[in-house]
mmCIF file of C-alpha atoms and ligand atoms in Angstrom:
data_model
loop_
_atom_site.group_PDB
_atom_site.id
_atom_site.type_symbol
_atom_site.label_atom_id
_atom_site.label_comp_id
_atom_site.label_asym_id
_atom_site.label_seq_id
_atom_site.Cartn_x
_atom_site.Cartn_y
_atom_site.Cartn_z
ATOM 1 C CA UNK A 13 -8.152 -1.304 14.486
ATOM 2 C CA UNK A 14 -4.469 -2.801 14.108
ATOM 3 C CA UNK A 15 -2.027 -0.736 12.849
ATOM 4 C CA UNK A 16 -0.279 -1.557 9.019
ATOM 5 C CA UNK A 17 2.601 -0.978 7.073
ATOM 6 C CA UNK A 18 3.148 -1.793 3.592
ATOM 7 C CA UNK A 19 6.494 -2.191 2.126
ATOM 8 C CA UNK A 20 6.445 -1.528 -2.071
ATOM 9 C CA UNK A 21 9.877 -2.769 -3.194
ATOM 10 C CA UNK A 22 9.256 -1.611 -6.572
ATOM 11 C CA UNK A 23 11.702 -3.100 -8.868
ATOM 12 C CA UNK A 24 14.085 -3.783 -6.903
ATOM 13 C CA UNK A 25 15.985 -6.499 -5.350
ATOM 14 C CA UNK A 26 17.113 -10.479 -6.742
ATOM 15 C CA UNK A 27 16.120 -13.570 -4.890
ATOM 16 C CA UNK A 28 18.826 -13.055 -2.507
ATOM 17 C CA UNK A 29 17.936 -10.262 -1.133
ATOM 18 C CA UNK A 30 14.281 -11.205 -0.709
ATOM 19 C CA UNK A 31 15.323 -14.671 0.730
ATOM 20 C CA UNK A 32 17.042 -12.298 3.318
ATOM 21 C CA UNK A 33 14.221 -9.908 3.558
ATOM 22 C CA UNK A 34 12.049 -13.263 4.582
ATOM 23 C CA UNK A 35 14.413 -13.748 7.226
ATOM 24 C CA UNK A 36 14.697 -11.080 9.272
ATOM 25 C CA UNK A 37 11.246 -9.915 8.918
ATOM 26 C CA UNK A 38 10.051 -13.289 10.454
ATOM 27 C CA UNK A 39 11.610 -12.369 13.675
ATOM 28 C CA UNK A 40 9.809 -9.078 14.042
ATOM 29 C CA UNK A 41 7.377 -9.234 16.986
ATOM 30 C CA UNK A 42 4.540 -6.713 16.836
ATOM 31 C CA UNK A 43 1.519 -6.154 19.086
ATOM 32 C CA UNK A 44 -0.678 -4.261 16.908
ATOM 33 C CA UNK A 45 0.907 -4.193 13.340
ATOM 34 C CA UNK A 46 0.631 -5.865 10.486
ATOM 35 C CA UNK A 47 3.470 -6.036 7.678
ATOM 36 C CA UNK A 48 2.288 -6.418 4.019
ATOM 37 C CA UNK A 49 5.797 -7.227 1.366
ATOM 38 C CA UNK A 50 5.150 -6.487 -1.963
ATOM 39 C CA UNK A 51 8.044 -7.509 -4.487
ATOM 40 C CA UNK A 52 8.368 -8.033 -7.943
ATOM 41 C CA UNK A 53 5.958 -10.884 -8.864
ATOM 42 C CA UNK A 54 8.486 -13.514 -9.662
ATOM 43 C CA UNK A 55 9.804 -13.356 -6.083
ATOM 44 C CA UNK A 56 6.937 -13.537 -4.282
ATOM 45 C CA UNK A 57 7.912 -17.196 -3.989
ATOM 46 C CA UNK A 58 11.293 -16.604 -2.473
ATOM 47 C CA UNK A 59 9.158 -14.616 0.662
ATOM 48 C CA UNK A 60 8.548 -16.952 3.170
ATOM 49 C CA UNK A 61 6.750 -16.446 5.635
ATOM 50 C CA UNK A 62 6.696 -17.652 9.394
ATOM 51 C CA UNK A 63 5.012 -14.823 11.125
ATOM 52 C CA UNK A 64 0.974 -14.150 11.545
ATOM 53 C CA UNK A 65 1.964 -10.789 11.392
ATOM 54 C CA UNK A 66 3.235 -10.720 8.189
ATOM 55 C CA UNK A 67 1.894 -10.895 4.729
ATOM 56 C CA UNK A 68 2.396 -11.205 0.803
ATOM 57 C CA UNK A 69 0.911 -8.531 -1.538
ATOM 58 C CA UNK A 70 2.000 -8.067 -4.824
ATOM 59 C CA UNK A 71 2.246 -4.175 -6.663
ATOM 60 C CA UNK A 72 -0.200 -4.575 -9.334
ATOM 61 C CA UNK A 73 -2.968 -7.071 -10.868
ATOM 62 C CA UNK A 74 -4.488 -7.671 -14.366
ATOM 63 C CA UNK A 75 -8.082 -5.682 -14.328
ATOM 64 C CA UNK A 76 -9.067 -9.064 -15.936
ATOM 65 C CA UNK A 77 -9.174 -12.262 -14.533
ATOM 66 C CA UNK A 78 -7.997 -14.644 -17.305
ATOM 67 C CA UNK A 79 -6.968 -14.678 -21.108
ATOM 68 C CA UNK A 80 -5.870 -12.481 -23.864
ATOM 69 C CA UNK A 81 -3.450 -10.108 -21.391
ATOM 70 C CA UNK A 82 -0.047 -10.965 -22.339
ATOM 71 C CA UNK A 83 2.705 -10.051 -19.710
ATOM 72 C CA UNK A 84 -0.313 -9.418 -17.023
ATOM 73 C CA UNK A 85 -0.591 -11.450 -14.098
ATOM 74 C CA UNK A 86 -3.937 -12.458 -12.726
ATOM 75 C CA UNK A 87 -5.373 -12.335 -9.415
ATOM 76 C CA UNK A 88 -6.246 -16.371 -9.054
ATOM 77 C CA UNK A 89 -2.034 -16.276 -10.088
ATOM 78 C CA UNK A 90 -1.399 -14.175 -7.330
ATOM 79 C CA UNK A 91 -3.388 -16.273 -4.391
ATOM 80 C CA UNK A 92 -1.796 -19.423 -5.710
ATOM 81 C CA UNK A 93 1.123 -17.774 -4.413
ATOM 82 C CA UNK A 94 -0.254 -17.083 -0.881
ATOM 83 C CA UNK A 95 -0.837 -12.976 -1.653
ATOM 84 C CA UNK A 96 -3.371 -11.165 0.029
ATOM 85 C CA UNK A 97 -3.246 -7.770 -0.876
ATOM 86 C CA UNK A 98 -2.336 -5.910 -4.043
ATOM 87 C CA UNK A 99 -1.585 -2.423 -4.857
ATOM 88 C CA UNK A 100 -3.681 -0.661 -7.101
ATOM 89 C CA UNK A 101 -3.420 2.633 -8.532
ATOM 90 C CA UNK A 102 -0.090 3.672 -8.040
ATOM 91 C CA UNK A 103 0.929 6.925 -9.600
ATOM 92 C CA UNK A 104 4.149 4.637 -11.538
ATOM 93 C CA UNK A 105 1.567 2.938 -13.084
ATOM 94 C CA UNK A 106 -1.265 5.550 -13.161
ATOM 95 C CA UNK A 107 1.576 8.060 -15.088
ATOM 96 C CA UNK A 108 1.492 5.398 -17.969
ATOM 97 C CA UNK A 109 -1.999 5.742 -19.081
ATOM 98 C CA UNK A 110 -4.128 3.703 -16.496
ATOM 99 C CA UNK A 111 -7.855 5.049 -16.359
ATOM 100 C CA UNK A 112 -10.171 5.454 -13.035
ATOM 101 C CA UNK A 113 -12.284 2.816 -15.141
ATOM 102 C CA UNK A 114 -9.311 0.431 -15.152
ATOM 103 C CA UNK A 115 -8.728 1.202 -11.273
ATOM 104 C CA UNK A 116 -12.077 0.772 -10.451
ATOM 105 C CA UNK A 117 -12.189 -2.898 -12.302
ATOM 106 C CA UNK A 118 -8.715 -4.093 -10.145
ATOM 107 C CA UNK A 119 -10.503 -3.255 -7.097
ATOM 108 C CA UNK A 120 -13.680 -4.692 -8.090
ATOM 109 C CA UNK A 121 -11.789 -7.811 -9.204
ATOM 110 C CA UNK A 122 -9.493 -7.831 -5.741
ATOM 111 C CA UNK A 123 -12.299 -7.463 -3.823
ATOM 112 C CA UNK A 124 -14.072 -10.815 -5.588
ATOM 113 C CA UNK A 125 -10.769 -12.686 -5.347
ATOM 114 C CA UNK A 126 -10.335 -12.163 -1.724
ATOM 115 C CA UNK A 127 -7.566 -9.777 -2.135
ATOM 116 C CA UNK A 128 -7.373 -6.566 -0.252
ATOM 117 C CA UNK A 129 -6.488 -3.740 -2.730
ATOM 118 C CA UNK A 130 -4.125 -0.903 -1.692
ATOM 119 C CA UNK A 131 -5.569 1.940 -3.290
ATOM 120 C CA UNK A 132 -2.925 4.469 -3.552
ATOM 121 C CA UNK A 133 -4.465 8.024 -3.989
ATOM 122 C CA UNK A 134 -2.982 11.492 -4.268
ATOM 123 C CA UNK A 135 -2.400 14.721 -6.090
ATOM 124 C CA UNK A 136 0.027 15.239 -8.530
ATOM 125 C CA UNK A 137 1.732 19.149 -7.567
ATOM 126 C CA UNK A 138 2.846 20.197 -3.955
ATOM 127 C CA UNK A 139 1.076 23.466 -4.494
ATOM 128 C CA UNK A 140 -2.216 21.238 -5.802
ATOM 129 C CA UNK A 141 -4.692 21.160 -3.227
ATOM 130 C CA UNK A 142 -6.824 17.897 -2.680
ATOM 131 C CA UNK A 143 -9.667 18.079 -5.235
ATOM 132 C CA UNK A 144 -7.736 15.188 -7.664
ATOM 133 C CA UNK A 145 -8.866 13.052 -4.581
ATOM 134 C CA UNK A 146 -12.208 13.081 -4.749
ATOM 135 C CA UNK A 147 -12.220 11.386 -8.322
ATOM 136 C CA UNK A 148 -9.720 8.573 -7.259
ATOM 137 C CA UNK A 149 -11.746 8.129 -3.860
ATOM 138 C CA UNK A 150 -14.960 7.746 -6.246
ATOM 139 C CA UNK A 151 -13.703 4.986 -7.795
ATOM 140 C CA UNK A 152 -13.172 3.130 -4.578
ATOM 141 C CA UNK A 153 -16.757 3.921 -3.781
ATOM 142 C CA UNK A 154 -17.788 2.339 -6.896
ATOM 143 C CA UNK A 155 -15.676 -0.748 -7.001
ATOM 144 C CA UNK A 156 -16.627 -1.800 -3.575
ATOM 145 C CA UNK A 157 -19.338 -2.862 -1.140
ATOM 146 C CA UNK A 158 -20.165 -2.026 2.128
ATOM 147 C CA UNK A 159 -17.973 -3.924 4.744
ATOM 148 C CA UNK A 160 -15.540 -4.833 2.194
ATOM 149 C CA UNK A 161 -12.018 -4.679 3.151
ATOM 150 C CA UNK A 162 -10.011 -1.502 1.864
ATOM 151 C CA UNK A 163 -6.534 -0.277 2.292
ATOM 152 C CA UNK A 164 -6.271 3.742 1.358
ATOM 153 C CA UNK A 165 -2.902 5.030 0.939
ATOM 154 C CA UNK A 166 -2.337 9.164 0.770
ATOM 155 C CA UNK A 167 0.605 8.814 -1.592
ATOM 156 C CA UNK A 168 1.436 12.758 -2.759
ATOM 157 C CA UNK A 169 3.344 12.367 -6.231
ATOM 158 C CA UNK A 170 5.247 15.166 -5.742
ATOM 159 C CA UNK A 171 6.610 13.447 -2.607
ATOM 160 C CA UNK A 172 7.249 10.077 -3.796
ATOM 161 C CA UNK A 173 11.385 9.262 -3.496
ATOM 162 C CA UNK A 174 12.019 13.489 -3.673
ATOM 163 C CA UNK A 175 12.431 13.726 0.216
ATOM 164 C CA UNK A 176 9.381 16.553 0.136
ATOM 165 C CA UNK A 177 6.806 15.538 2.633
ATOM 166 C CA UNK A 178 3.388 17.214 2.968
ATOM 167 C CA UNK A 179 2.748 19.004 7.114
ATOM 168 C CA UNK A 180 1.162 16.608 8.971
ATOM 169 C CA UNK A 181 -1.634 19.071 8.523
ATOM 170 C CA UNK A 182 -2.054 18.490 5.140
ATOM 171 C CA UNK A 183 -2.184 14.677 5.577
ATOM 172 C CA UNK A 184 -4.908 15.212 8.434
ATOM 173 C CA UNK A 185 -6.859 17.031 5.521
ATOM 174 C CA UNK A 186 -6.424 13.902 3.201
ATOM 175 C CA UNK A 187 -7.512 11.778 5.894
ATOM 176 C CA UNK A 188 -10.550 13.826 6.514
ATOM 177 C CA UNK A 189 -11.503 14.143 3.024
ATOM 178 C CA UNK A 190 -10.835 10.288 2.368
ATOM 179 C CA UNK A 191 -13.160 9.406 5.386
ATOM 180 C CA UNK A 192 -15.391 11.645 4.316
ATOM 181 C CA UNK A 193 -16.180 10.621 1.369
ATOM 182 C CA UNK A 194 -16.170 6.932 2.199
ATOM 183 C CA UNK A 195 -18.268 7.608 5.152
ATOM 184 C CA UNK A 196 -21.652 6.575 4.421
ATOM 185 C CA UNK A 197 -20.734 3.504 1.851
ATOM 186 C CA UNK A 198 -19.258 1.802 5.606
ATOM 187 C CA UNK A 199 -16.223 0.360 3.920
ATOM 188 C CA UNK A 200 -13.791 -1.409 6.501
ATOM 189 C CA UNK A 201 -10.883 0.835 5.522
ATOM 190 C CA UNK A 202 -7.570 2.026 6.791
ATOM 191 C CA UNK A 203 -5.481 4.952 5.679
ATOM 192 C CA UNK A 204 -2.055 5.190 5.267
ATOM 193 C CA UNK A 205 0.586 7.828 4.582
ATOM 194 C CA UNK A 206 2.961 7.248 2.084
ATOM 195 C CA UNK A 207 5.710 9.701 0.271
ATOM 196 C CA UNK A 208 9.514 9.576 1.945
ATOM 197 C CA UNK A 209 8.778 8.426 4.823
ATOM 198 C CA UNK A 210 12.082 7.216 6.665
ATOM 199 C CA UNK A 211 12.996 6.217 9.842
ATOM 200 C CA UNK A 212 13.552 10.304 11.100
ATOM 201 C CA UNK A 213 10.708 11.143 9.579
ATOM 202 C CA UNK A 214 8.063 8.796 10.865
ATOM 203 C CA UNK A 215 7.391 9.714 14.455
ATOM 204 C CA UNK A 216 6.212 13.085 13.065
ATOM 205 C CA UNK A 217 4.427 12.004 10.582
ATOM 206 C CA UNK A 218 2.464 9.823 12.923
ATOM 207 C CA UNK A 219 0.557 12.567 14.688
ATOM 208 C CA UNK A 220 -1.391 12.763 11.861
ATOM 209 C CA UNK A 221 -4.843 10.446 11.965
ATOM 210 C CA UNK A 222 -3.049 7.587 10.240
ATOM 211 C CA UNK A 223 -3.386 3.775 10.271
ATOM 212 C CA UNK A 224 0.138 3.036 8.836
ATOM 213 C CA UNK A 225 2.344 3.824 5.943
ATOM 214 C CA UNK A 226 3.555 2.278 2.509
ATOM 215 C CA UNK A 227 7.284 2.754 2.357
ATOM 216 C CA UNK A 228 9.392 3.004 -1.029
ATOM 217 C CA UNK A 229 12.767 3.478 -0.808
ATOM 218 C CA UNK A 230 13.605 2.665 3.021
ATOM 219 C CA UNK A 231 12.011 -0.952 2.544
ATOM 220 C CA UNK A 232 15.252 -1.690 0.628
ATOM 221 C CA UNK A 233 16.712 -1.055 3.898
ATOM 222 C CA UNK A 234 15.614 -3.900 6.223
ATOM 223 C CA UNK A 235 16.936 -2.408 9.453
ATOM 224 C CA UNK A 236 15.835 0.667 8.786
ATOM 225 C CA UNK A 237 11.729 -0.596 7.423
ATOM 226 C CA UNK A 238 12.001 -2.475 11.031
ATOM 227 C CA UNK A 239 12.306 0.406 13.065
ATOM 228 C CA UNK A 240 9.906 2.243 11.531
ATOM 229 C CA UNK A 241 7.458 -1.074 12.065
ATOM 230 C CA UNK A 242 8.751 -0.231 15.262
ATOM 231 C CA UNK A 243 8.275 3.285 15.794
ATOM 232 C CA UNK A 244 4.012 2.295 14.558
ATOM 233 C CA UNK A 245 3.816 -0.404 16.594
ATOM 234 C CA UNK A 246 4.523 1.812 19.891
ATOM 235 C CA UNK A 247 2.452 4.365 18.609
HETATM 236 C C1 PEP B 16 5.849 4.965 -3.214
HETATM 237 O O1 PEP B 16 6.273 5.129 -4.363
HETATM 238 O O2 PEP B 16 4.786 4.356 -3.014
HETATM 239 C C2 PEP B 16 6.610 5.487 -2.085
HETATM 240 C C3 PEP B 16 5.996 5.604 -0.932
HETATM 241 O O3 PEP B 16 7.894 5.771 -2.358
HETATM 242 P P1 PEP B 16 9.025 6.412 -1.398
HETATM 243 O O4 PEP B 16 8.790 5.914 -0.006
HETATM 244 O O5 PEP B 16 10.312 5.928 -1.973
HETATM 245 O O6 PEP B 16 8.847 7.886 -1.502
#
């Protein structure tokens, strides 16, 4: 199976720099990697891209696919647009209120649209073991179908942007229980780490049974994100 890494810019960045970002990232040759960019919706435009490795996803959908959701953008929006994954689930937009049952409708709806959701799982406390998992992992397991296309990212709160990073230990249990779980439903799914990862950081981190990673912070750093594309790509 190739070999992924997701960059979530958040909001961050202006058409500039994403016109830049474009740039540079369509030079990057990898083997065995793919690259997924995920900015702000309104610049998704502004990323073009000239590289079969490379890819548009955006950070978030509407659970619904049309109508009375103002400020939401749908996933027939997003396509038009040439995305192809979204993230779902993240704990920034978990912490304000969303529901498993909300989850589990964005990935149902990806899934229909032809996007592939990036289900970002994870427990909240570094001293929390991994039972909050098994809950998030469920509703993957009821949103999708066998064969369908998943991405799984192992995104610790307690790690996101606080330089904290779980032992690769820990994130070999994550793995284990996310496979696991998933095992008999036959999903075509890759895991990824995600949680401070920076360009130190990510040749450890890759001893631990993962696909890839979905980088925060250091994708605002475009010479640093490329190394670490790098650094998986060799791996
Ligand atoms: C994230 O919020 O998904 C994330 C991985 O952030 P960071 O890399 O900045 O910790």
């Amino acid at each position: 199976m190739h070999k992924l890494v997701v960059a979530n810019y958040k909001m961050n960045g202006d058409k500039k720099f994403f016109v830049s970002v474009a740039k540079k990232i369509n030079k990057t040759k990898a083997k065995d990697t793919k690259i997924v960019l995920c900015p702000p919706f309104v610049y998704l435009p502004f990323l073009k891209i000239k590289n079969k490795n490379v890819y548009l996803g955006a950070q978030d959908m509407s659970q619904v696919q049309n109508g009375k959701s103002t400020g939401k953008v749908s996933p027939t929006m997003l396509k038009e647009f040439g995305t192809e994954y979204v993230i779902v689930g993240h704990s920034e937009i978990r912490c304000n209120g969303e529901t498993e049952q909300t989850i589990k409708q964005k990935i149902k709806l990806a899934i229909d649209n032809q996007l592939v959701p990036i289900v970002c799982v994870g427990e909240k406390d570094k001293s929390s073991g991994l039972e909050e998992l098994s809950s998030q992992i469920q509703s993957i397991l009821d949103a999708a179908a066998q064969g369908d296309n998943v991405v799984i990212a192992y995104v610790p709160v307690w790690s996101i942007g606080t330089g904290e990073l779980p032992t690769v230990t820990k994130i070999n249990k994550a793995v284990q229980v996310i496979k696991k779980q998933i095992k008999d439903k036959k999903l075509n799914a890759s895991i990824l780490y995600g949680g401070s990862v920076n360009e130190q950081n990510c040749t450890e981190l890759l001893k631990s049974k993962i696909d890839g990673f979905l980088l925060g912070g250091v994708s605002l750093k475009v010479d640093k994100f490329l190394q670490i594309v790098k650094v998986v790509d060799n791996v």
